[in-house]
XYZ file of C-alpha atoms in Angstrom:
509
model
C 45.569 120.201 -330.386
C 44.846 123.421 -332.207
C 41.642 124.123 -330.252
C 41.305 126.193 -327.146
C 42.578 124.598 -323.920
C 39.811 126.177 -321.830
C 36.611 124.405 -322.954
C 33.257 125.437 -321.698
C 30.876 122.515 -320.867
C 27.541 122.655 -322.740
C 25.003 124.472 -320.691
C 27.469 124.963 -317.817
C 28.858 128.082 -316.237
C 31.951 129.556 -317.889
C 35.203 128.575 -316.209
C 36.984 131.763 -315.370
C 40.767 131.389 -315.247
C 43.459 133.898 -314.578
C 44.917 135.409 -317.723
C 48.499 134.448 -318.413
C 50.476 137.701 -318.265
C 52.978 138.490 -320.959
C 56.723 138.401 -320.211
C 58.103 141.484 -318.537
C 61.462 142.968 -319.341
C 61.727 145.807 -316.820
C 64.598 144.175 -314.872
C 67.149 142.583 -317.179
C 69.199 141.313 -314.221
C 66.326 139.258 -312.756
C 66.346 135.467 -313.141
C 63.829 134.743 -315.909
C 63.009 131.351 -314.368
C 62.008 132.988 -311.053
C 59.925 135.569 -312.848
C 58.178 132.839 -314.931
C 57.502 130.670 -311.898
C 56.090 133.659 -310.037
C 53.679 134.791 -312.713
C 52.500 131.209 -313.493
C 52.386 130.170 -309.853
C 48.631 129.401 -309.849
C 48.811 127.145 -312.921
C 51.996 125.358 -311.837
C 50.807 124.664 -308.279
C 47.493 123.220 -309.520
C 49.107 120.971 -312.185
C 49.193 117.219 -311.572
C 51.742 116.554 -314.353
C 54.439 118.620 -316.118
C 52.615 118.202 -319.423
C 49.875 120.510 -318.161
C 52.462 123.255 -317.646
C 53.952 122.584 -321.061
C 50.496 123.054 -322.590
C 50.132 126.436 -320.810
C 53.565 127.558 -322.068
C 52.764 126.598 -325.642
C 49.352 128.283 -325.460
C 51.207 131.425 -324.343
C 53.116 131.404 -327.622
C 56.497 130.128 -326.319
C 58.162 127.998 -328.952
C 61.341 125.957 -328.473
C 63.598 128.637 -329.931
C 62.269 131.321 -327.598
C 62.641 128.977 -324.626
C 66.260 128.182 -325.522
C 67.169 131.886 -325.911
C 65.292 133.133 -322.874
C 65.487 130.344 -320.311
C 68.287 128.161 -321.562
C 66.190 124.997 -321.699
C 65.928 122.638 -324.642
C 62.152 122.755 -325.152
C 58.826 123.421 -323.395
C 58.746 119.954 -321.760
C 62.096 120.317 -320.040
C 61.149 123.820 -318.908
C 57.778 122.499 -317.613
C 59.517 119.728 -315.646
C 61.793 122.221 -313.896
C 58.893 124.537 -313.089
C 56.874 121.543 -311.778
C 59.743 120.578 -309.455
C 60.350 124.173 -308.306
C 56.789 125.139 -307.279
C 55.086 123.082 -304.533
C 51.659 121.566 -305.165
C 48.676 123.615 -303.979
C 45.457 122.254 -305.472
C 42.450 124.557 -305.387
C 39.343 123.356 -303.597
C 36.686 122.064 -305.994
C 33.541 124.098 -306.435
C 30.446 123.008 -304.581
C 28.368 120.768 -306.801
C 25.081 118.973 -306.083
C 25.404 115.403 -304.850
C 24.008 113.116 -307.594
C 23.724 110.184 -305.140
C 21.578 111.958 -302.574
C 18.307 110.037 -302.033
C 15.485 110.257 -299.542
C 15.795 107.981 -296.542
C 12.007 107.840 -296.323
C 11.702 106.466 -299.845
C 14.285 103.748 -299.144
C 12.567 102.773 -295.893
C 9.259 102.622 -297.751
C 10.742 100.136 -300.179
C 12.046 98.034 -297.316
C 8.571 97.949 -295.772
C 7.050 97.016 -299.096
C 9.551 94.138 -299.430
C 8.544 92.714 -296.045
C 4.822 93.579 -295.934
C 3.683 90.650 -298.161
C 4.868 88.301 -295.471
C 1.753 89.203 -293.508
C -0.268 87.347 -296.147
C 1.089 84.085 -294.720
C -0.160 85.073 -291.318
C -3.610 85.862 -292.736
C -3.762 82.624 -294.738
C -2.293 80.332 -292.049
C -5.619 78.726 -291.072
C -6.155 77.731 -294.685
C -2.821 75.929 -294.827
C -3.410 73.605 -291.899
C -2.494 69.977 -292.331
C 0.095 67.385 -291.391
C 3.747 68.285 -291.567
C 5.561 67.381 -294.767
C 8.362 64.864 -295.065
C 10.980 67.391 -293.915
C 9.060 68.294 -290.795
C 7.971 71.701 -292.113
C 4.420 73.046 -291.762
C 1.978 71.935 -294.416
C 2.393 73.688 -297.787
C 5.796 75.245 -296.918
C 7.708 73.579 -299.742
C 4.978 74.452 -302.243
C 5.147 78.129 -301.330
C 8.939 78.202 -301.143
C 9.344 76.705 -304.606
C 7.079 79.335 -306.143
C 8.653 82.175 -304.170
C 12.214 81.207 -305.046
C 11.532 80.926 -308.806
C 9.630 84.202 -308.687
C 12.522 85.909 -306.865
C 15.066 84.760 -309.469
C 12.868 85.823 -312.386
C 12.062 89.138 -310.682
C 15.763 90.036 -310.382
C 16.466 89.221 -314.034
C 13.384 91.021 -315.344
C 13.974 94.085 -313.171
C 17.507 94.498 -314.466
C 16.412 94.327 -318.079
C 13.626 96.832 -317.546
C 15.908 99.173 -315.617
C 18.443 98.902 -318.484
C 15.817 100.174 -320.903
C 14.925 102.989 -318.506
C 18.597 103.911 -318.283
C 18.643 104.218 -322.059
C 15.691 106.611 -321.834
C 13.266 104.218 -323.498
C 10.370 103.894 -321.079
C 8.150 102.363 -323.757
C 10.623 99.475 -324.230
C 10.799 99.002 -320.463
C 7.034 98.812 -320.396
C 6.976 96.207 -323.171
C 9.619 94.179 -321.357
C 7.495 94.138 -318.206
C 4.387 93.413 -320.244
C 5.954 90.207 -321.518
C 8.113 89.268 -318.559
C 5.742 89.717 -315.644
C 3.083 87.235 -316.864
C 5.800 84.809 -317.874
C 7.300 84.972 -314.398
C 3.873 84.371 -312.826
C 3.424 81.295 -314.947
C 6.855 79.958 -314.008
C 6.261 80.541 -310.309
C 2.898 78.804 -310.438
C 4.347 75.879 -312.372
C 7.156 75.463 -309.835
C 4.645 75.367 -306.988
C 2.424 72.855 -308.777
C 5.455 70.615 -309.318
C 5.802 70.061 -305.567
C 3.461 67.245 -304.528
C 1.758 66.690 -301.164
C 0.661 70.171 -300.261
C -2.802 71.200 -298.996
C -5.211 72.151 -301.765
C -5.279 75.799 -300.768
C -1.492 76.001 -300.851
C -1.503 75.747 -304.651
C -4.085 78.546 -304.987
C -2.055 80.607 -302.504
C 1.122 79.970 -304.528
C -0.614 81.046 -307.746
C -1.704 84.273 -306.073
C 1.807 84.744 -304.725
C 3.246 84.418 -308.247
C 0.751 86.940 -309.617
C 1.610 89.375 -306.842
C 5.358 89.076 -307.521
C 4.794 89.964 -311.190
C 2.564 92.937 -310.354
C 4.935 94.192 -307.644
C 7.862 94.012 -310.054
C 6.017 96.211 -312.543
C 5.047 98.802 -309.966
C 8.471 98.933 -308.259
C 10.418 99.243 -311.494
C 8.183 102.027 -312.727
C 8.476 103.913 -309.430
C 4.942 103.300 -308.153
C 5.817 102.265 -304.603
C 3.009 104.236 -302.972
C 0.410 102.594 -305.185
C 1.736 99.180 -304.219
C 1.653 100.128 -300.556
C -1.987 101.202 -300.908
C -2.836 97.890 -302.616
C -1.304 95.968 -299.701
C -3.318 97.975 -297.176
C -6.391 95.672 -296.832
C -4.275 92.558 -296.441
C -1.923 94.159 -293.900
C -4.811 95.565 -291.857
C -6.500 92.164 -291.828
C -3.301 90.403 -290.768
C -2.802 92.783 -287.843
C -6.442 92.384 -286.832
C -6.073 88.601 -286.968
C -3.532 88.827 -284.142
C -6.310 89.885 -281.768
C -9.508 88.555 -283.396
C -10.188 85.157 -284.939
C -11.344 86.251 -288.397
C -13.654 83.938 -290.348
C -12.176 82.103 -293.331
C -14.301 84.003 -295.911
C -13.053 87.333 -294.541
C -9.456 86.209 -294.744
C -9.856 85.032 -298.346
C -11.646 88.249 -299.287
C -8.867 90.445 -297.860
C -6.184 88.434 -299.647
C -8.107 88.568 -302.922
C -8.793 92.324 -302.660
C -5.101 93.182 -302.186
C -4.027 90.830 -304.991
C -6.659 92.216 -307.376
C -5.717 95.817 -306.525
C -2.011 95.143 -307.164
C -2.677 93.424 -310.489
C -5.107 96.141 -311.616
C -2.636 98.920 -310.821
C 0.152 97.053 -312.616
C -1.976 96.505 -315.726
C -2.871 100.207 -315.749
C 0.837 101.106 -315.853
C 1.654 98.744 -318.733
C 1.406 99.822 -322.384
C -1.105 97.218 -323.472
C -2.036 98.851 -326.780
C 1.591 99.500 -327.732
C 2.513 95.968 -326.740
C -0.143 94.433 -328.942
C 0.853 96.700 -331.811
C 4.518 95.805 -331.451
C 3.694 92.082 -331.336
C 1.691 92.356 -334.541
C 4.495 94.218 -336.274
C 6.984 91.644 -335.178
C 4.862 88.778 -336.454
C 4.391 90.594 -339.718
C 8.180 91.138 -339.943
C 8.804 87.446 -339.458
C 6.561 86.600 -342.383
C 7.996 89.261 -344.648
C 11.268 88.853 -346.519
C 13.992 91.023 -344.977
C 16.307 92.992 -347.245
C 19.282 91.744 -345.186
C 18.745 88.215 -346.591
C 19.276 89.360 -350.146
C 22.464 89.684 -352.194
C 25.672 90.953 -350.624
C 25.599 94.165 -352.677
C 22.170 94.993 -351.234
C 23.404 94.492 -347.680
C 26.343 96.814 -348.421
C 24.125 99.553 -349.835
C 21.522 99.242 -347.076
C 21.198 102.361 -344.924
C 21.434 102.624 -341.187
C 17.700 103.011 -340.871
C 17.282 99.576 -342.420
C 19.600 97.812 -340.015
C 17.881 94.801 -338.510
C 20.549 94.096 -335.899
C 19.223 93.798 -332.315
C 19.365 96.968 -330.289
C 19.275 97.703 -326.598
C 20.590 95.684 -323.652
C 21.555 92.101 -324.229
C 19.615 89.351 -322.545
C 22.809 87.719 -321.323
C 23.665 90.812 -319.247
C 20.579 90.237 -317.052
C 21.261 86.588 -316.282
C 23.911 87.220 -313.572
C 21.375 89.255 -311.630
C 19.060 86.264 -311.571
C 21.942 84.031 -310.431
C 22.733 86.536 -307.677
C 19.069 86.501 -306.615
C 19.064 82.710 -306.528
C 22.199 82.555 -304.376
C 21.068 85.168 -301.861
C 17.539 83.727 -301.769
C 18.860 80.279 -300.888
C 21.171 81.717 -298.225
C 18.256 83.552 -296.582
C 16.135 80.409 -296.850
C 18.804 78.324 -295.120
C 19.178 80.978 -292.430
C 15.495 80.534 -291.569
C 14.989 76.803 -292.204
C 18.453 75.274 -292.258
C 18.158 73.435 -288.965
C 14.701 72.109 -289.734
C 15.767 70.926 -293.183
C 18.659 69.100 -291.546
C 16.242 67.125 -289.331
C 15.890 69.524 -286.391
C 12.620 70.313 -284.630
C 10.033 72.565 -286.216
C 10.553 75.047 -283.366
C 14.009 75.754 -284.755
C 12.566 77.879 -287.623
C 14.389 81.240 -287.412
C 11.738 83.281 -289.189
C 12.794 86.573 -287.470
C 16.209 86.334 -289.190
C 14.594 86.176 -292.639
C 12.240 89.039 -291.782
C 15.130 91.141 -290.479
C 17.154 90.585 -293.665
C 14.147 91.546 -295.772
C 13.299 94.688 -293.791
C 16.938 95.754 -293.820
C 16.927 96.116 -297.613
C 15.474 99.586 -297.251
C 18.338 100.957 -295.098
C 20.770 98.940 -297.221
C 19.687 100.788 -300.355
C 20.090 104.175 -298.640
C 23.547 103.217 -297.348
C 24.606 102.137 -300.835
C 23.827 105.639 -302.034
C 25.696 107.095 -299.055
C 28.754 105.069 -300.010
C 28.590 106.333 -303.594
C 28.285 109.866 -302.270
C 31.187 109.430 -299.877
C 33.423 107.868 -302.519
C 32.627 110.752 -304.871
C 33.612 113.204 -302.158
C 36.820 111.271 -301.583
C 37.525 111.324 -305.292
C 37.322 115.111 -305.282
C 39.335 115.647 -302.115
C 42.077 112.995 -302.325
C 45.552 114.064 -303.389
C 46.850 110.624 -304.331
C 45.565 107.115 -305.163
C 46.579 105.960 -301.688
C 44.673 108.753 -300.054
C 41.583 107.972 -302.076
C 41.800 104.268 -301.204
C 42.058 105.186 -297.523
C 38.988 107.421 -297.752
C 37.078 104.757 -299.619
C 37.839 102.159 -296.956
C 36.741 104.519 -294.158
C 33.437 105.238 -295.985
C 32.938 101.514 -296.634
C 33.542 100.624 -292.976
C 31.114 103.238 -291.759
C 28.303 102.252 -294.120
C 28.725 98.539 -293.482
C 28.868 99.056 -289.712
C 25.667 101.139 -289.740
C 23.906 98.492 -291.816
C 24.944 95.687 -289.507
C 23.776 97.633 -286.447
C 20.377 98.190 -288.080
C 20.194 94.490 -289.039
C 21.050 93.396 -285.522
C 18.399 95.706 -284.050
C 15.798 94.286 -286.459
C 16.833 90.743 -285.581
C 16.578 91.344 -281.838
C 13.230 93.107 -282.171
C 11.843 90.321 -284.366
C 12.981 87.616 -281.948
C 11.339 89.369 -279.037
C 8.036 89.965 -280.854
C 7.788 86.652 -282.755
C 5.818 83.993 -280.822
C 7.951 80.978 -279.810
C 10.935 82.189 -281.793
C 14.309 80.548 -280.998
C 16.692 82.684 -278.993
C 19.458 84.715 -280.599
C 22.575 82.835 -279.512
C 26.059 83.952 -280.315
C 26.261 81.658 -283.339
C 22.913 82.870 -284.677
C 23.890 86.515 -284.261
C 27.250 85.941 -286.033
C 25.539 84.091 -288.865
C 22.927 86.829 -289.268
C 25.550 89.584 -289.372
C 27.768 87.669 -291.818
C 24.781 87.052 -294.095
C 24.009 90.744 -293.893
C 27.573 91.559 -294.888
C 27.296 89.103 -297.834
C 24.108 90.713 -299.096
C 25.273 94.311 -298.641
C 28.690 93.878 -300.219
C 27.118 91.825 -303.031
C 24.644 94.612 -303.717
C 27.501 97.134 -303.597
C 29.425 95.233 -306.244
C 26.218 94.889 -308.245
C 25.680 98.667 -308.135
C 29.150 99.174 -309.672
C 28.437 96.694 -312.455
C 30.585 93.888 -310.933
C 27.618 91.581 -310.634
C 29.312 88.528 -312.095
C 31.891 87.966 -309.319
C 29.226 88.682 -306.701
C 26.848 86.181 -308.347
C 29.597 83.554 -308.476
C 30.419 83.926 -304.759
C 26.786 83.881 -303.601
C 25.804 81.025 -305.855
C 28.835 79.003 -304.774
C 27.984 79.614 -301.121
C 24.405 78.438 -301.736
C 25.687 75.306 -303.556
C 28.139 74.538 -300.725
C 25.414 74.820 -298.103
C 23.037 72.720 -300.190
C 25.621 69.937 -300.570
C 26.348 69.994 -296.860
C 22.606 69.710 -296.162
C 22.096 66.829 -298.618
C 25.103 64.873 -297.392
C 24.553 65.599 -293.705
C 28.044 67.055 -293.402
C 28.580 68.997 -290.181
C 26.258 70.645 -287.727
C 23.813 73.011 -289.564
C 24.622 76.083 -287.455
C 28.384 75.632 -287.877
C 28.007 75.025 -291.620
C 25.949 78.210 -292.014
C 28.526 80.197 -290.038
C 31.501 78.881 -292.046
C 29.804 79.358 -295.430
C 28.593 82.878 -294.592
C 32.002 83.854 -293.183
C 33.855 82.574 -296.274
C 31.469 84.317 -298.669
C 31.692 87.586 -296.680
C 35.500 87.440 -296.700
C 35.631 86.837 -300.474
C 33.181 89.640 -301.236
C 35.079 92.027 -298.941
C 38.312 91.226 -300.791
C 36.576 91.847 -304.117
C 35.240 95.188 -302.897
C 38.700 96.321 -301.808
C 40.285 95.069 -305.036
C 37.728 96.403 -307.528
C 36.561 99.537 -305.782
C 39.883 100.711 -304.421
C 40.716 102.208 -307.797
C 39.571 105.738 -308.503
C 38.579 104.834 -312.077
C 35.827 102.538 -310.741
C 33.974 105.510 -309.270
C 33.850 107.805 -312.304
């Protein structure tokens, strides 16, 4: 309390404030309260609470005795309350500051393309997956590939969060070590999940193993900000897939193009990983396990031990990354059911709505950019709002605009995909509503995740996936209606959570 009230931020520009003039005594007949309110008008008008005015009065050297003799008030707080009520509020406009949430739209669109581009590998490898339909009526090898992809998606979400947490702490080396251990482990899990599904064509297991390796390599490159390198690695495969639409490529050429892109992605990922540091850290850890730690000794030794000898775990906790994996599992199953729900329920193979899944994947690029626009808009509302209600109103307007733009982009992608995809089912009203509701679920879930409220978002998405799975297993209801009801319920719950959790100004600081 004894320090200066006008602090200067480290490295920032000095905050120039008007000097508080000393009391004047030229006109003894003037009302001292009017004179005080006039000379402190700028401070009083900008105050949001009388205590701010009381602090200014005390910093000006006015003690309670002086205030009682001069102004007839009991103390500085009562005088501040009267001044606060006498002078109307007139907040100064905040200074122009750079927007910390401004990102490049091109970079976000690039990430969206990278998310969807690996799907062309299935087009290139389709002739190698020929065979009789499986027991659910799906094309040969579909369940094998889906099992590996789903496990890889869940592991990728969990691993990415942990690596990003280390990057947020400024420890890039620890993030590299996390990816060095986690990416190969995820590839092994994805391959094991695919091998656990019987009845697939022989090549489907090799394809699933390559898919798992690619997911691990892509996770490394995306987390470390090497999107352009990953795009270059996918170039041969993407070019071959587009060429295969017009020319019947021989099987050896198809396999070569797939192998080249996979090898390029894995090589680039390995180059980014700290292999030498990882091996050195592993050896030190093994040596530490075999050595006797001081912390296991007598109590007096543990009390005298210094901070540098603390063996407690540091960094982000593993449990904090698990909800991100649960969120990835829930959204992954919802997208899967959007594409294959009718077929899994016994419908014809022609009912596969692949364009919906592609549209949702491609829309992740614009979704990421719009998430940043929402953060930017909420920050602007935080600076300009005069009351909690005004801020909540601004937040809702920004939220509605961003969500509406995302749904328009998603609908355009869905329509374009349906028109371009051979023999794709038509976009009926129910399909369009389900697609848009799923898009709202994913975008609002990602929004809550970006504010750290991943647990409620994960619970809602996982519950929706469980409900749709139970309806599919029990044959309850028509698949399209079930998808619509589940997606609508999840979207309503997430929207309520967004309004409840993000309507407070403290959530945006």
